[in-house]
């Protein structure tokens, strides 16, 4: 039995070892700041590719650099921001942020906050510039007391530890500021989560078009519909719309539940749905009857298309299924000064150009068309189209955006966290004070500010201020040039400079 | 043009002149004096040998003081220019590239002066002021029609949010201009170590400190922009090119904040990341020229 078990246990141990190794590798991968740089750069590159796709740059490249046409066409086709690669990249980045930017740094940071290493070495202090020497006629304890009092006045926390007859000193300021990195790094994940929540549980209708007097269902299981009572717009002299608004009624299961006006920036909400004003345009109210007098269409058609027959005029198009044809209506030229030669239809104000295109019409045959004045009707191919009157339609958007509170929450966390890290920088000082041969006390103190010019500057200012203290004299250490600071090898003590 | 619009324009004109003069003075101050010495030596054999050698000196201090004065003058004038413009249009300076760029010039000058004072160094001005002057030239090149105060389309009429969004943007970009200048000087110092230019360590610090202001501000720009887009369109992020360009810029500065802590990436490589970051700022700023999209309606 034993002989049989032993190899199995060994194998299990080996497997566990392999498993641990893999976990360790993965963990270290995500902890590496180098990998983080690569991940952020990769996401930035994807965003850039997706951004440029909507610009004139790809066209320029395709036209000017030989042999790039193929790639440019694939580029223009690639919807980067909804691609699988992009999603995976964001997921990997989030895991990295969580493990490397947050979890892995926690123990080190916790230690600098709660339980910093107080002991240092003379070798370390000797190698640091700037530094300062301390001398006093009193005992080391007296000096420590005086320095502690002076540093506390400057909002430093001070810790001391006796090692032999020397006292080691550690002081720091803003040790909590670095915690801002948690809300900050976490906020990025929260914001992405907000995006996922919106995509998963929200909805957005971009083309919610309702003509005056019309009504449209919101769908998405809301049971809501929106009715446009009237549309009002005002213009500046220059022709730029000054303001426009839609007076709407929101209905639930056919019953009016809320009414109000919406303008851009001032939407109207009911339950989960919010109705936004987006744009507007012209609509045409028509009644279409077939050869037998049956009404096959009675509606306001938004004229939101452009026709090749006159690109400057609003056009509407709708299928007339019962007669196997489609109806095209084109309004008067809305910009007569722009390329007047394009206006071949000569539709005047108060008129519409109407065409009925039978699906059975042989190719190359021009479908019948006519110009109709408001209040009149015309019969084309047996179909009678009555132009009742002009109307307006409102282009609205209806959206449910459950991610927005999450997004705003994340945004506040992000900026506040950054402010804490950047504007409350950690400042640290180490020192050793010991009895001097002549009976007084002597010592050396120095900042932990390798490669941190501002930190060194702060230390020097602090020393200038401490010079005024009567209990001890403090002198900048001279004789070493400033390069020494960066030339010091990283000793075990200076290691806690980085929290990672 | 109505009175205030005119006043704004005249202030900007005067500010432009002051900025051009300040640029020259800063360059004169930063480049330093070049002295060529020629010596004629007689050798023991009776031949003579000439040797020349160039020595560089600290630039003229009075040029530096003049430069600072002119910059302060330009800052005050551009401030008046922006204020008069706001008075004329009754809204923040965001309705077109002309107004936005006026405010940007003001922000660059202010951020630069703050850094000049804090670090007691003037040489960065030799790079920042030409950038500000370049902006001024760009403003001069814009069509006259943008100088008139115009009506705004309704989407832009949300005053408070837009003003906050745009103010954060100009100050973010302005601090990035300062960090760009610090990075350029850093790269010069890394190769040449010129005694009269600021020390590398200080330039690295300036670059970093500028980013610690610009990075949160740009985050704020993206967030405020999104919240405003949500109010106007019901969607806080629609992958609009100008939004995404700003996001790329932000990510590049995020990369910088990591590389600066990495052994092997400190110093020059990080300074180069700052240069790339500023290139992205310029690209975002002039993005309107490349893109259609929701931001394209601000005139130009
Ligand atoms: C793979 C994901 C990430 C990892 C592993 C990571 C890791 C880290 C680490 C270890 C630090 C501390 C550096 C030091 O002071 O020694 C840091 C700082 C920082 N990171 Fe990240 N990070 C990640 C993603 C990001 C992203 C996407 C951004 C935003 C663009 C970002 C922005 C920052 C900033 C601004 C700091 C400096 C402030 C601070 O210490 O919190 N990080 N990150």
XYZ file of C-alpha atoms in Angstrom, chain B residues 65-267:
203
model
C 14.105 89.690 -16.783
C 12.684 91.436 -19.829
C 11.274 88.157 -21.046
C 9.462 87.541 -17.765
C 8.067 91.045 -17.749
C 6.808 90.744 -21.313
C 5.249 87.357 -20.534
C 3.456 88.743 -17.497
C 2.272 91.611 -19.654
C 1.014 89.176 -22.307
C -0.717 87.108 -19.624
C -2.594 90.117 -18.293
C -3.554 91.242 -21.797
C -4.751 87.814 -22.832
C -6.714 87.638 -19.594
C -8.477 90.881 -20.544
C -8.977 89.539 -24.020
C -10.727 86.421 -22.682
C -12.763 88.387 -20.145
C -13.931 90.907 -22.766
C -14.878 88.019 -25.015
C -16.871 86.369 -22.231
C -18.546 89.715 -21.599
C -19.522 89.951 -25.269
C -20.781 86.406 -25.712
C -22.166 85.891 -22.160
C -20.696 82.407 -21.968
C -17.386 80.628 -21.536
C -14.826 80.741 -24.336
C -15.819 77.557 -26.109
C -17.954 78.332 -29.104
C -15.195 78.146 -31.695
C -11.480 77.599 -32.202
C -10.817 81.339 -32.025
C -12.233 81.744 -28.513
C -10.890 78.445 -27.330
C -7.396 79.255 -28.566
C -7.450 82.709 -26.965
C -8.159 81.054 -23.642
C -5.489 78.442 -24.346
C -2.844 81.134 -24.896
C -3.816 82.688 -21.578
C -3.573 79.330 -19.810
C -0.125 78.571 -21.268
C 1.218 81.920 -20.100
C -0.191 81.521 -16.605
C 0.995 77.942 -16.117
C 4.394 78.841 -17.468
C 4.792 81.820 -15.133
C 3.810 79.678 -12.152
C 6.509 77.143 -12.987
C 9.062 79.837 -13.717
C 8.481 81.312 -10.282
C 8.337 78.058 -8.414
C 11.581 76.726 -9.887
C 13.316 80.101 -10.282
C 14.410 79.219 -13.787
C 13.732 81.072 -17.017
C 15.154 78.851 -19.692
C 11.950 76.855 -20.196
C 10.461 80.051 -21.594
C 12.613 79.633 -24.689
C 10.391 76.683 -25.601
C 7.034 77.522 -23.994
C 6.786 81.084 -25.304
C 7.406 80.071 -28.924
C 4.606 77.502 -28.466
C 2.319 80.270 -27.194
C 3.418 82.484 -30.082
C 2.680 79.640 -32.494
C -0.834 79.474 -31.038
C -1.130 83.236 -31.584
C -0.118 82.824 -35.219
C -2.706 80.094 -35.572
C -5.343 82.433 -34.127
C -4.317 85.108 -36.626
C -4.680 82.610 -39.446
C -8.301 81.791 -38.572
C -11.024 83.249 -40.785
C -12.263 86.654 -39.656
C -15.801 85.402 -39.303
C -14.816 83.467 -36.169
C -13.884 86.714 -34.461
C -17.491 87.843 -34.500
C -19.542 86.688 -31.581
C -21.917 84.110 -33.015
C -25.011 82.218 -32.044
C -24.498 78.783 -30.635
C -26.316 75.661 -31.635
C -28.436 74.402 -28.739
C -26.194 71.444 -27.890
C -23.493 73.856 -26.770
C -25.743 75.969 -24.604
C -25.152 74.124 -21.361
C -23.028 76.845 -19.851
C -21.667 75.595 -16.587
C -20.689 72.131 -17.682
C -19.108 73.361 -20.902
C -17.197 76.113 -19.129
C -15.793 73.685 -16.566
C -14.999 71.111 -19.277
C -13.208 73.629 -21.463
C -11.353 75.401 -18.638
C -9.983 72.095 -17.409
C -8.930 71.285 -20.975
C -6.969 74.454 -21.625
C -5.153 74.259 -18.297
C -4.384 70.571 -18.819
C -2.941 71.235 -22.265
C -1.039 74.252 -20.934
C 0.697 72.231 -18.217
C 1.536 69.582 -20.786
C 3.227 72.316 -22.818
C 5.379 73.097 -19.774
C 6.270 69.441 -19.296
C 7.095 69.220 -23.000
C 9.534 72.117 -22.624
C 11.101 70.473 -19.574
C 11.463 67.204 -21.503
C 13.165 68.920 -24.428
C 15.647 70.680 -22.144
C 16.156 67.401 -20.278
C 17.151 65.665 -23.485
C 19.526 68.525 -24.302
C 21.080 68.348 -20.846
C 21.321 64.577 -20.980
C 23.614 64.876 -23.974
C 25.353 68.210 -23.443
C 25.155 68.948 -19.704
C 25.484 72.695 -20.247
C 26.412 74.488 -17.071
C 24.091 77.434 -17.561
C 20.963 75.397 -18.179
C 19.002 73.931 -15.256
C 20.177 70.621 -13.844
C 18.728 67.408 -15.279
C 17.207 66.414 -11.938
C 15.280 69.646 -11.755
C 14.053 69.364 -15.356
C 12.868 65.825 -14.683
C 11.016 67.134 -11.643
C 9.396 69.970 -13.608
C 8.217 67.523 -16.257
C 6.748 65.264 -13.601
C 5.129 68.006 -11.533
C 3.507 69.453 -14.638
C 2.047 66.035 -15.437
C 0.736 65.683 -11.890
C -1.363 68.760 -12.622
C -2.238 67.995 -16.225
C -3.117 64.325 -15.764
C -5.912 64.785 -13.194
C -7.166 67.797 -15.143
C -7.377 65.787 -18.346
C -9.213 63.069 -16.407
C -11.632 65.769 -15.322
C -12.026 66.927 -18.934
C -12.967 63.417 -20.023
C -15.379 62.943 -17.139
C -17.089 66.330 -17.415
C -17.319 65.893 -21.167
C -18.993 62.539 -20.676
C -21.478 63.768 -18.117
C -22.362 66.646 -20.404
C -22.734 64.322 -23.388
C -25.051 62.228 -21.255
C -27.239 65.258 -20.555
C -27.336 66.187 -24.205
C -27.474 62.837 -25.982
C -28.235 60.187 -23.431
C -24.927 58.483 -23.847
C -21.858 59.327 -21.867
C -19.351 57.722 -24.113
C -19.958 57.329 -27.808
C -16.405 56.711 -29.058
C -16.461 60.116 -30.673
C -13.047 60.806 -32.248
C -12.292 63.843 -30.148
C -13.142 61.932 -26.969
C -11.016 58.993 -27.956
C -8.107 61.214 -29.015
C -8.165 62.795 -25.540
C -8.288 59.305 -24.039
C -5.198 58.244 -25.999
C -3.430 61.365 -24.727
C -4.412 60.546 -21.179
C -3.184 56.970 -21.519
C 0.178 58.177 -22.846
C 0.666 60.330 -19.763
C -0.429 57.312 -17.707
C 2.389 55.377 -19.379
C 4.787 58.175 -18.452
C 3.757 58.011 -14.796
C 4.707 54.324 -14.783
C 7.907 54.534 -16.839
C 9.227 57.227 -14.563
C 9.309 54.710 -11.721
C 10.996 51.972 -13.777
C 14.677 51.300 -13.748
C 16.008 51.659 -17.280
C 13.072 53.863 -18.243
C 13.819 56.834 -16.038
C 15.380 59.910 -17.527
